[in-house]
PDB file of C-alpha atoms and ligand atoms in Angstrom:
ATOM      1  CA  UNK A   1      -5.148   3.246  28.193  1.00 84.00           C
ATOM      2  CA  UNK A   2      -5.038   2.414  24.307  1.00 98.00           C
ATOM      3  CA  UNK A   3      -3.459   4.909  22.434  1.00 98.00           C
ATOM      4  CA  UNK A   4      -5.815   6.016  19.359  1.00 98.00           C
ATOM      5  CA  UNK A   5      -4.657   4.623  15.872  1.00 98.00           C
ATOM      6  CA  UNK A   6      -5.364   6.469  12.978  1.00 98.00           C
ATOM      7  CA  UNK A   7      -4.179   4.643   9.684  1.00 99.00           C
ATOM      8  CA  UNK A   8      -4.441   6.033   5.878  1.00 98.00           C
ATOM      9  CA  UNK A   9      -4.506   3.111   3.707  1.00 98.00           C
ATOM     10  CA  UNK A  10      -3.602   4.696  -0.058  1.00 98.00           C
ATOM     11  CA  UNK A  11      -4.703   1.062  -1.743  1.00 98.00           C
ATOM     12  CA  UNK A  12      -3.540   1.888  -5.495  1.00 98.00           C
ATOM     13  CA  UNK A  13      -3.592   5.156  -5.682  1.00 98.00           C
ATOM     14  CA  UNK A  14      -0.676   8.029  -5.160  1.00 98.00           C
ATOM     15  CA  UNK A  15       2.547   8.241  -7.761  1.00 98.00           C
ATOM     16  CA  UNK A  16       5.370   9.154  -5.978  1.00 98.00           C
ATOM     17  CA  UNK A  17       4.796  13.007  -6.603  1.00 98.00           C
ATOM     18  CA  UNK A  18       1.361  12.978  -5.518  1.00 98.00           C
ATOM     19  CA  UNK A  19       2.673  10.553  -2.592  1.00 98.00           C
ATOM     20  CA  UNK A  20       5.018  13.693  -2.011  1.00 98.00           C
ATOM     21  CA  UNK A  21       2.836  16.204  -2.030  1.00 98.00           C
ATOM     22  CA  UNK A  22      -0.272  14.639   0.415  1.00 98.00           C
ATOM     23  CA  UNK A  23       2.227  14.295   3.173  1.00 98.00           C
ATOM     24  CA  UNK A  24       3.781  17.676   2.691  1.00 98.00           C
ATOM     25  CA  UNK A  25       0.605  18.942   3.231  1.00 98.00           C
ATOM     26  CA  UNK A  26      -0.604  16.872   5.563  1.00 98.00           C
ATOM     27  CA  UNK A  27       2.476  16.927   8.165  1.00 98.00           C
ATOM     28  CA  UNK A  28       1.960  20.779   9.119  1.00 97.00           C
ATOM     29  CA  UNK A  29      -1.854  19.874   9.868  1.00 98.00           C
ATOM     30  CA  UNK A  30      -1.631  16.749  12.139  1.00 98.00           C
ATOM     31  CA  UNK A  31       1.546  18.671  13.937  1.00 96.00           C
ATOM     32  CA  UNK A  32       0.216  19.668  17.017  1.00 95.00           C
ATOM     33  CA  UNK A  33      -2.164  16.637  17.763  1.00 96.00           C
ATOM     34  CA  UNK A  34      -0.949  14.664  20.755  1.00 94.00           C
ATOM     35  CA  UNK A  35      -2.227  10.734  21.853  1.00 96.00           C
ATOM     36  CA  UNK A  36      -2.705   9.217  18.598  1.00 98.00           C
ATOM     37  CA  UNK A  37      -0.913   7.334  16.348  1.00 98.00           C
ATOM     38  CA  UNK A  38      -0.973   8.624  13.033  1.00 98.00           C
ATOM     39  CA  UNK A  39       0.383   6.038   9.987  1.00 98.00           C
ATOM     40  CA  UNK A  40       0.092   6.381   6.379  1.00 98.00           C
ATOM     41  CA  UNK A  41       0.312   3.272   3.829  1.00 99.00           C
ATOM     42  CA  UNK A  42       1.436   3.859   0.644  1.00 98.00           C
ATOM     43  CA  UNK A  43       2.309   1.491  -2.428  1.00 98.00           C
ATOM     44  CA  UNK A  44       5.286  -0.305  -2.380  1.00 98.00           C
ATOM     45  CA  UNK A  45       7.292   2.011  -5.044  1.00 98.00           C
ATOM     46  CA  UNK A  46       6.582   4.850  -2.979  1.00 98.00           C
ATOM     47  CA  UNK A  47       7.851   3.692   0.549  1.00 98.00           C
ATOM     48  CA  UNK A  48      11.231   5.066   0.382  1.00 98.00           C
ATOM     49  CA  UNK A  49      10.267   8.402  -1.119  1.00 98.00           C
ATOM     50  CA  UNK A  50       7.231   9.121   1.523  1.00 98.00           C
ATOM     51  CA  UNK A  51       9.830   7.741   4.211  1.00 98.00           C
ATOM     52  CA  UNK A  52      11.989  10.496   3.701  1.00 98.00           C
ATOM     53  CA  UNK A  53       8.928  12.837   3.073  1.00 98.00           C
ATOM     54  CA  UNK A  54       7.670  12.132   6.704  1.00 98.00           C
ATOM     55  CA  UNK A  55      11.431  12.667   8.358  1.00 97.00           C
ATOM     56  CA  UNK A  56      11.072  15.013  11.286  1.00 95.00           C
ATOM     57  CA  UNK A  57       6.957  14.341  11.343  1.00 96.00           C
ATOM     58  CA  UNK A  58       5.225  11.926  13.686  1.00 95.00           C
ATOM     59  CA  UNK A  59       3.764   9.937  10.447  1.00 98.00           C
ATOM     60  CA  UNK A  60       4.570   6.616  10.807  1.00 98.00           C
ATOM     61  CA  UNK A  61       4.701   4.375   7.169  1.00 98.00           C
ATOM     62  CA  UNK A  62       2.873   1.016   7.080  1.00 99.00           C
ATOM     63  CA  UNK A  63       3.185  -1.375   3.361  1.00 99.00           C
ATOM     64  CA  UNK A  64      -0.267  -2.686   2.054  1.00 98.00           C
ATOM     65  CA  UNK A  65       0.791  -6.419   2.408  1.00 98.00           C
ATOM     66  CA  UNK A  66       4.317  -8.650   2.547  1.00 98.00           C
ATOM     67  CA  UNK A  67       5.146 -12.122   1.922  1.00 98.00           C
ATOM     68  CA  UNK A  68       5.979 -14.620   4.817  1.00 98.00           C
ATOM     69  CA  UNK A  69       9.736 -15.574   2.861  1.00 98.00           C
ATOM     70  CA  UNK A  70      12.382 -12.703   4.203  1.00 97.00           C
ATOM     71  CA  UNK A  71      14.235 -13.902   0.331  1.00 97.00           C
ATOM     72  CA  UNK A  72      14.082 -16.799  -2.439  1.00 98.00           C
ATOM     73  CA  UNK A  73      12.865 -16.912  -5.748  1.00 98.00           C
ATOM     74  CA  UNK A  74       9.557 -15.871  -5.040  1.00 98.00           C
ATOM     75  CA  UNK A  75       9.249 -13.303  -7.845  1.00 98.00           C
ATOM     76  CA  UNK A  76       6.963 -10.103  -7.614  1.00 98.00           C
ATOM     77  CA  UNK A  77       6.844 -10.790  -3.591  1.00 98.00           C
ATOM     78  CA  UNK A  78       8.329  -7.860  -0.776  1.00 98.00           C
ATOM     79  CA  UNK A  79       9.716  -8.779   2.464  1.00 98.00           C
ATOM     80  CA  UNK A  80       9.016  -8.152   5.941  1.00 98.00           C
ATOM     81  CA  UNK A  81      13.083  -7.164   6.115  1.00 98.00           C
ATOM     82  CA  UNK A  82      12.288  -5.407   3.017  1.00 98.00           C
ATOM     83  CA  UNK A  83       9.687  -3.117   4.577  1.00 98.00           C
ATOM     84  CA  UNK A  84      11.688  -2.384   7.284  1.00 98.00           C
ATOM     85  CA  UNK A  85      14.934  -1.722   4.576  1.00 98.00           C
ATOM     86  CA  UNK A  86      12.046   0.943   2.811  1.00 98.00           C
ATOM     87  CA  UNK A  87      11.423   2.231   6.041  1.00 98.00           C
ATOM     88  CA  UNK A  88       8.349   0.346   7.165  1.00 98.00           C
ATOM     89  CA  UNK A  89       7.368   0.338  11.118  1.00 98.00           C
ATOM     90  CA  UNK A  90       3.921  -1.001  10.536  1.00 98.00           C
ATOM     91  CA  UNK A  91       2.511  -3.495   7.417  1.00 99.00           C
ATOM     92  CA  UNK A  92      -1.247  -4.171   6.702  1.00 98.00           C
ATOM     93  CA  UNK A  93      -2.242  -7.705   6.468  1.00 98.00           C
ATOM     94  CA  UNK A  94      -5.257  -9.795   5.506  1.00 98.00           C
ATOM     95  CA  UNK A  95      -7.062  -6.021   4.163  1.00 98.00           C
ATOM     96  CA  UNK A  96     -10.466  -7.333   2.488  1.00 97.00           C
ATOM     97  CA  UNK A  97      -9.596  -6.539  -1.206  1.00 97.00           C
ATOM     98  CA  UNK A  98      -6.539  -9.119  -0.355  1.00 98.00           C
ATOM     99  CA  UNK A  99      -8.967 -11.820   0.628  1.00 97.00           C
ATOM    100  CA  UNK A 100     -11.588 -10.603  -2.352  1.00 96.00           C
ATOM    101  CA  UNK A 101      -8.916 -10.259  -5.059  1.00 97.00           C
ATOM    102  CA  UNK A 102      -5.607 -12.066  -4.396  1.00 97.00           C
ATOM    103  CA  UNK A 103      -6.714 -15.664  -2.894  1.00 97.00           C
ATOM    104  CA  UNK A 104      -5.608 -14.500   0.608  1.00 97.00           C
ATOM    105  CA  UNK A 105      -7.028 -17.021   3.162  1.00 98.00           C
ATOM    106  CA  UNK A 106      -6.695 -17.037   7.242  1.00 98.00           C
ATOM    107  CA  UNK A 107      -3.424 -19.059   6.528  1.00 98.00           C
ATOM    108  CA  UNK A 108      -1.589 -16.984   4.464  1.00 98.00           C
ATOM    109  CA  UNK A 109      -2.454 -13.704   6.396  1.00 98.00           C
ATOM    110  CA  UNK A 110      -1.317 -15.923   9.315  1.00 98.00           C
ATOM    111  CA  UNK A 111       1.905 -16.832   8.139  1.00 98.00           C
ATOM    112  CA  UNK A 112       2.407 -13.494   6.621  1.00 98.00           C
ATOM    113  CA  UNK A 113       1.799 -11.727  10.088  1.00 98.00           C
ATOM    114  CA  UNK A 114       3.986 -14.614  11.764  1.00 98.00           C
ATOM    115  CA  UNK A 115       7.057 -13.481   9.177  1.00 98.00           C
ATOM    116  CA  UNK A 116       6.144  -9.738  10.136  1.00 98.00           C
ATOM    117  CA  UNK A 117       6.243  -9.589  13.830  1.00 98.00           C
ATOM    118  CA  UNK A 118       9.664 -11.410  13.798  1.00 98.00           C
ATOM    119  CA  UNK A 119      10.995  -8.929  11.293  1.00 98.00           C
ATOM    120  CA  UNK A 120      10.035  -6.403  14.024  1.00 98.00           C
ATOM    121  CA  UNK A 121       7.143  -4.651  12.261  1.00 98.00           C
ATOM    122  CA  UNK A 122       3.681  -3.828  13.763  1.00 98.00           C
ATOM    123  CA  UNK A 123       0.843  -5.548  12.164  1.00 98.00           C
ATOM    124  CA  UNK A 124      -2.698  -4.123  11.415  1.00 98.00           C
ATOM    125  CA  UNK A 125      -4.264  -7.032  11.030  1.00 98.00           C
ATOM    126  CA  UNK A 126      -7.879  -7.054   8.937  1.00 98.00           C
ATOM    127  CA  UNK A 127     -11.102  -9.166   9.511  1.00 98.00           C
ATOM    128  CA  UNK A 128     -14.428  -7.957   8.473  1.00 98.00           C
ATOM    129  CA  UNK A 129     -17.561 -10.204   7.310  1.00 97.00           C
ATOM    130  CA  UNK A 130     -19.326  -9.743   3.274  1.00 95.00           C
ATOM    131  CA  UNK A 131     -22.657  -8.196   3.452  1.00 93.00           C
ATOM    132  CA  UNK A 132     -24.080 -11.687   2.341  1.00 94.00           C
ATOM    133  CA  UNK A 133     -22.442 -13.081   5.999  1.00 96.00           C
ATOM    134  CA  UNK A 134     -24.281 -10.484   7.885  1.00 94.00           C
ATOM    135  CA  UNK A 135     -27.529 -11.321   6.047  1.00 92.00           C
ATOM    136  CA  UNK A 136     -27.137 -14.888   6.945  1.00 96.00           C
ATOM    137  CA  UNK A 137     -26.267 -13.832  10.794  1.00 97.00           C
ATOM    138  CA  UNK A 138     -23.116 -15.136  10.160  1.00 98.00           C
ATOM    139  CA  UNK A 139     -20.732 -11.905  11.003  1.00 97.00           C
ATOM    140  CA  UNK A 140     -20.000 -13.125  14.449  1.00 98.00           C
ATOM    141  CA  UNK A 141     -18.846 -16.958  13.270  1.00 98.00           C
ATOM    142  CA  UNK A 142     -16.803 -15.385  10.916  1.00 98.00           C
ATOM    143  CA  UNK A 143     -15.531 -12.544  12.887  1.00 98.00           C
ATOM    144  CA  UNK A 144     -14.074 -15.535  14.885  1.00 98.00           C
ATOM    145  CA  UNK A 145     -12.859 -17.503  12.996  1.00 98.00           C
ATOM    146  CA  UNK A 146     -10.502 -14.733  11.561  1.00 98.00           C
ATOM    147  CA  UNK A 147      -9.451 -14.090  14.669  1.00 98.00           C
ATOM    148  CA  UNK A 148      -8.881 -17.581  15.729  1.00 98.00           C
ATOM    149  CA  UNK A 149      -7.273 -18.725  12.868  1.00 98.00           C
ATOM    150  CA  UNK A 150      -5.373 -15.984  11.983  1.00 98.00           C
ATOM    151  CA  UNK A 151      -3.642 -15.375  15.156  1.00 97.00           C
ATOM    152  CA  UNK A 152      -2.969 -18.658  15.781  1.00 98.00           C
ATOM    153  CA  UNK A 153       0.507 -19.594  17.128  1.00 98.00           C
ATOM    154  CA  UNK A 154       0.961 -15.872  18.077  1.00 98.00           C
ATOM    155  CA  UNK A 155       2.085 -15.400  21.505  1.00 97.00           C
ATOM    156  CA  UNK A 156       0.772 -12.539  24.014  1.00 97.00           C
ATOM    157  CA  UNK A 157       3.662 -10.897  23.662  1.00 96.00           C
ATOM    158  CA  UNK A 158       3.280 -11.050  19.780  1.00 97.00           C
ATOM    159  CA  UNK A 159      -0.622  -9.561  20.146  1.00 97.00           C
ATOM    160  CA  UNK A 160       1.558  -6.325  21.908  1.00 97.00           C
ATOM    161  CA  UNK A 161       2.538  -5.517  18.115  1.00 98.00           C
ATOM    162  CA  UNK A 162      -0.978  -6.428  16.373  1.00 98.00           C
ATOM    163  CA  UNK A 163      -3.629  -4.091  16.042  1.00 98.00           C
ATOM    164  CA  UNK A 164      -6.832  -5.815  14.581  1.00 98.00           C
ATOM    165  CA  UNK A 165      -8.899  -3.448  11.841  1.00 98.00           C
ATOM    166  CA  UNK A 166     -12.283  -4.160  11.724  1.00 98.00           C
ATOM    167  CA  UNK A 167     -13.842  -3.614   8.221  1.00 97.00           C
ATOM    168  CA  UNK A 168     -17.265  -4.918   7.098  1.00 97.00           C
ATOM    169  CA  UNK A 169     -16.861  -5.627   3.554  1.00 95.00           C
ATOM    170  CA  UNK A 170     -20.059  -4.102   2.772  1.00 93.00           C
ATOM    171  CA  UNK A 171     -18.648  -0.533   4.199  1.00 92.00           C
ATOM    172  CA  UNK A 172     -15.782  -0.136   2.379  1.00 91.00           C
ATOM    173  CA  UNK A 173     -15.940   2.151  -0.512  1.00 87.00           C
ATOM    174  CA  UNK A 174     -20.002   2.451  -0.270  1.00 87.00           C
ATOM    175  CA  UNK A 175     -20.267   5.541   1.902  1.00 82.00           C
ATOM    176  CA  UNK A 176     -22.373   2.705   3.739  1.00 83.00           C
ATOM    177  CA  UNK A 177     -20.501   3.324   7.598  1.00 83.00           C
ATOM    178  CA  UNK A 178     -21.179   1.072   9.960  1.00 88.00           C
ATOM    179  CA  UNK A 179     -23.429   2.818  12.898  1.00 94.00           C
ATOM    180  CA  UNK A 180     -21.647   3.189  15.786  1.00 96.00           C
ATOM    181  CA  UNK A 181     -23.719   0.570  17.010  1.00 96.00           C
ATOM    182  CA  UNK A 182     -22.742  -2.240  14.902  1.00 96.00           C
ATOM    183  CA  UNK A 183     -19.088  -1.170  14.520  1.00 97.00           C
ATOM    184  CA  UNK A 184     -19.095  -1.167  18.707  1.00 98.00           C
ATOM    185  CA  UNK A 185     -20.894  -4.683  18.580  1.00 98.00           C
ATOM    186  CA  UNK A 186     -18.713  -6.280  16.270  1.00 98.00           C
ATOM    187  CA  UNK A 187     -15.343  -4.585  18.534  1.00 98.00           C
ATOM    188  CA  UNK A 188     -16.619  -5.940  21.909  1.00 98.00           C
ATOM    189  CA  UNK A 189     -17.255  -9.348  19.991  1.00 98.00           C
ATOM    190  CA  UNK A 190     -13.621  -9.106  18.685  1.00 98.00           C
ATOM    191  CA  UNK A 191     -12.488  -8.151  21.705  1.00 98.00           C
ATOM    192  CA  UNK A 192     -14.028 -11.080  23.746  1.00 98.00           C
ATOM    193  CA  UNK A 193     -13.010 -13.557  21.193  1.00 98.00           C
ATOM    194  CA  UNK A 194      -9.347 -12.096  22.034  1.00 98.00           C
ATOM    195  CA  UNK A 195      -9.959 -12.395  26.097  1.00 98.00           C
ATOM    196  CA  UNK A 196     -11.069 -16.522  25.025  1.00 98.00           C
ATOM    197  CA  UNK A 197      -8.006 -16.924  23.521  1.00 98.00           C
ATOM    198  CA  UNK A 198      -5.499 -15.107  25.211  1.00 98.00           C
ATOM    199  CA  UNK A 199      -6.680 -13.294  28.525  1.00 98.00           C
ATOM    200  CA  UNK A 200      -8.302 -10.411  29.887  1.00 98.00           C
ATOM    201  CA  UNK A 201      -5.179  -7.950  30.277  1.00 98.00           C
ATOM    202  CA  UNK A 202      -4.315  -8.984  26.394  1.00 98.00           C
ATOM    203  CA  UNK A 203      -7.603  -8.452  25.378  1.00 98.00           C
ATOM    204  CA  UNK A 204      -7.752  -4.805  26.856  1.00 98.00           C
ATOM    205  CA  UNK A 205      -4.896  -3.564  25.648  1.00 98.00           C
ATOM    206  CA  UNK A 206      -5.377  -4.968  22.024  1.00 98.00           C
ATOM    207  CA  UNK A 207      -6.237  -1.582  20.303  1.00 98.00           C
ATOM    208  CA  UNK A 208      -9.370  -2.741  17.375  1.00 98.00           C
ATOM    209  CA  UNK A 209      -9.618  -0.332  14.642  1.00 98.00           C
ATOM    210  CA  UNK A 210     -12.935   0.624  12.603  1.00 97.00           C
ATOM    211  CA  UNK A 211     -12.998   0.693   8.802  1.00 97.00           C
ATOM    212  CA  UNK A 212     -15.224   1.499   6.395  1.00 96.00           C
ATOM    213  CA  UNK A 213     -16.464   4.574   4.684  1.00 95.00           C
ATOM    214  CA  UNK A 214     -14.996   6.904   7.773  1.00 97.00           C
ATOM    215  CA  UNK A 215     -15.005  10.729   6.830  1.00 97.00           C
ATOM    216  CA  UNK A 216     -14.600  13.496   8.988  1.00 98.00           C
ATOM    217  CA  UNK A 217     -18.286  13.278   9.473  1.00 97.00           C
ATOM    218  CA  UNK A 218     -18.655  10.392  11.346  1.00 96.00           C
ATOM    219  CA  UNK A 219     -15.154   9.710  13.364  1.00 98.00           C
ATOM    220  CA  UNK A 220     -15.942  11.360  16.486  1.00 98.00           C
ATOM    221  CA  UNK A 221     -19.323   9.164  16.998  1.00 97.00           C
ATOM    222  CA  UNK A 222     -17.398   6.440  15.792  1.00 97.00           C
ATOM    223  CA  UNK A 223     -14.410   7.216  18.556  1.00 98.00           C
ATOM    224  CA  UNK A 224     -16.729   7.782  21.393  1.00 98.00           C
ATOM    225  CA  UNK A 225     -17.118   4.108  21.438  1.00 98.00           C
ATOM    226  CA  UNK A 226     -15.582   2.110  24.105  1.00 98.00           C
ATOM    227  CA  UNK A 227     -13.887  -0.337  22.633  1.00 98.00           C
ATOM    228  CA  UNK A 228     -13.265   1.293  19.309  1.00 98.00           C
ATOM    229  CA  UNK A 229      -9.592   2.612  19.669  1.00 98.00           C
ATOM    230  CA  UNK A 230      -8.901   4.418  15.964  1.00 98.00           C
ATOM    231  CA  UNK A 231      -9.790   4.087  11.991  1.00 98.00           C
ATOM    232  CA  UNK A 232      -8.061   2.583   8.678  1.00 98.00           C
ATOM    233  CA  UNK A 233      -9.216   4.958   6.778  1.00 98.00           C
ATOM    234  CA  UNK A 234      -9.438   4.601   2.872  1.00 98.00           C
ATOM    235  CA  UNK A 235     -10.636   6.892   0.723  1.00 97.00           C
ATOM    236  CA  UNK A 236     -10.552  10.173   2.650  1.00 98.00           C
ATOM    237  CA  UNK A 237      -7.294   9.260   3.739  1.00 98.00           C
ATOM    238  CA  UNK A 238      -6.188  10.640  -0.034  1.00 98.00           C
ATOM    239  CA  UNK A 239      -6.300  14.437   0.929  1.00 98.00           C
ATOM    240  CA  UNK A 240      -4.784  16.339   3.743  1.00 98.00           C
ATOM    241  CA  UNK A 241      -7.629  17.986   4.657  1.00 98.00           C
ATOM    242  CA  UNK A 242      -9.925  14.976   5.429  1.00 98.00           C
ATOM    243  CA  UNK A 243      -7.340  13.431   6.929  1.00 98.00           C
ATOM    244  CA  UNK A 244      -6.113  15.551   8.821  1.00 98.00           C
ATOM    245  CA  UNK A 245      -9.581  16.395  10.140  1.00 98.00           C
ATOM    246  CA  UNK A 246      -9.841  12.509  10.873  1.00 98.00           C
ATOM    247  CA  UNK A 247      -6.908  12.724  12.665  1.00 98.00           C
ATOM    248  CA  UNK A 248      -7.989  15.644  14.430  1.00 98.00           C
ATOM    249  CA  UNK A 249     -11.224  13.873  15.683  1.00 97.00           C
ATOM    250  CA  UNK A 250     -10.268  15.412  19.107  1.00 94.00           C
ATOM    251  CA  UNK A 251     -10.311  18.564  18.757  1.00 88.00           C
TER     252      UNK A 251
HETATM  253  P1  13P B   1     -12.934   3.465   2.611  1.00 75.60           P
HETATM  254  O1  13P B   1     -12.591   4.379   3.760  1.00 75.60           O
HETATM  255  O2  13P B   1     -12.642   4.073   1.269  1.00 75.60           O
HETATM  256  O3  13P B   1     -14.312   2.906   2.739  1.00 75.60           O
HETATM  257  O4  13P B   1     -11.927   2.215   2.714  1.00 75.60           O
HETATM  258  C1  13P B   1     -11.777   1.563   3.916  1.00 75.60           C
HETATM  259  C2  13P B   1     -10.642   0.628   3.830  1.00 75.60           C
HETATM  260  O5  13P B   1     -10.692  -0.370   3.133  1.00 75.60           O
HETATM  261  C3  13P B   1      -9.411   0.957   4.569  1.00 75.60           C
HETATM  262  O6  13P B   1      -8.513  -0.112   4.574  1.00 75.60           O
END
């Protein structure tokens, strides 16, 4: 059985008072719910601060991103040691606004998740195809291709600490979800490209992640799909109360 993820990715948003003050609130409400993993990702200046926010809770903290270097003179970079210094058990890597924005390519997120596994974190690792890719038919070429290449040289034992977020570009930030239909196409895809390159027990124990416009709305449709095993949620992961209800899908 895959435990459920769910994952609140902050992106640049949340000073540390605010950072404070959503999981103040948002500890009581997600207290009582058992069988999922609940993380929350805040920016890097804020780590330490919502660390000791979320002592005593069962909110994990995840970074944004990391570099692959643990130190040098690499200026403006953070650490996989680092993370785990701040008080990091999880890191995001390869999100689609680092790929969009930053130059981040199936390499880098590759070395970068390389550098974070061996610093001990747990990865949730991005892929997700541009709305022009799906047009063209291409979202299953690229879906692979992601995979491929950005888990290459990771061992089975490595994939134990990965978790793989699926987000199609064109349903983050749009209110545009993907249907449950295409989000549990695109998983079982994902998930078969894993059973090619690894093997069948790796592949079912992977845990894929939707994201992409998911509200309280539309998580439990979302969840009742097979092989979709929790959310990275973005924008309603800002207040307690959608979140919380996210996290609460179960109830
Ligand atoms: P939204 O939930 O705001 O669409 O963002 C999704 C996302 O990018 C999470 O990493």
């Amino acid at each position: 059985m895959r435990t459920p993820i769910i994952a609140g990715n902050w992106k640049l948003f949340k000073k540390s008072s605010e950072a404070v003050d959503l999981v103040m609130n948002l500890a009581p409400l997600v207290k009582s719910v058992g069988g999922v993993e609940i993380i929350v990702a805040p920016v890097f200046t804020v780590l330490a601060t919502v660390k000791r926010a979320i002592a005593g809770s069962t909110i994990k903290l995840a970074a944004q991103d990391c570099f692959w270097e643990e130190e040098g003179a690499f200026t403006g970079e953070i650490s996989p040691g680092m993370l785990i210094d701040a008080g990091c058990s999880h890191v995001i890597i390869g999100h689609s606004e680092r790929r969009q924005y930053f130059g981040e390519t199936n390499e880098t997120v590759n070395r970068k998740s390389k550098a974070a596994l061996a610093a001990g974190l747990t990865v949730l690792f991005c892929i997700g195809e541009t709305l022009a890719e799906r047009e063209a038919d291409k979202t299953f070429d690229v879906l692979r291709t992601q995979v491929r290449d950005g888990l290459t040289g990771l061992t089975k034992e490595n994939l134990a600490r990965i978790a793989i977020a699926y987000e199609p570009v064109w349903a983050i930030g749009t209110g545009k979800t993907a249907t449950e239909d295409q989000a549990q196409e695109a998983h079982a895809f994902i998930r078969g490209v894993v059973a090619e390159l690894y093997d069948h027990p790796t592949a079912d124990a992977i845990r894929i992640l939707y994201g992409g416009s998911v509200k309280p709305e539309n998580i439990k449709g979302l969840m009742a799909q097979s092989d979709i095993d929790g959310a990275l949620v973005g924008g309603a992961s800002l207040k307690a109360d959608s979140f919380s209800a996210i996290v609460n899908y179960g109830a």
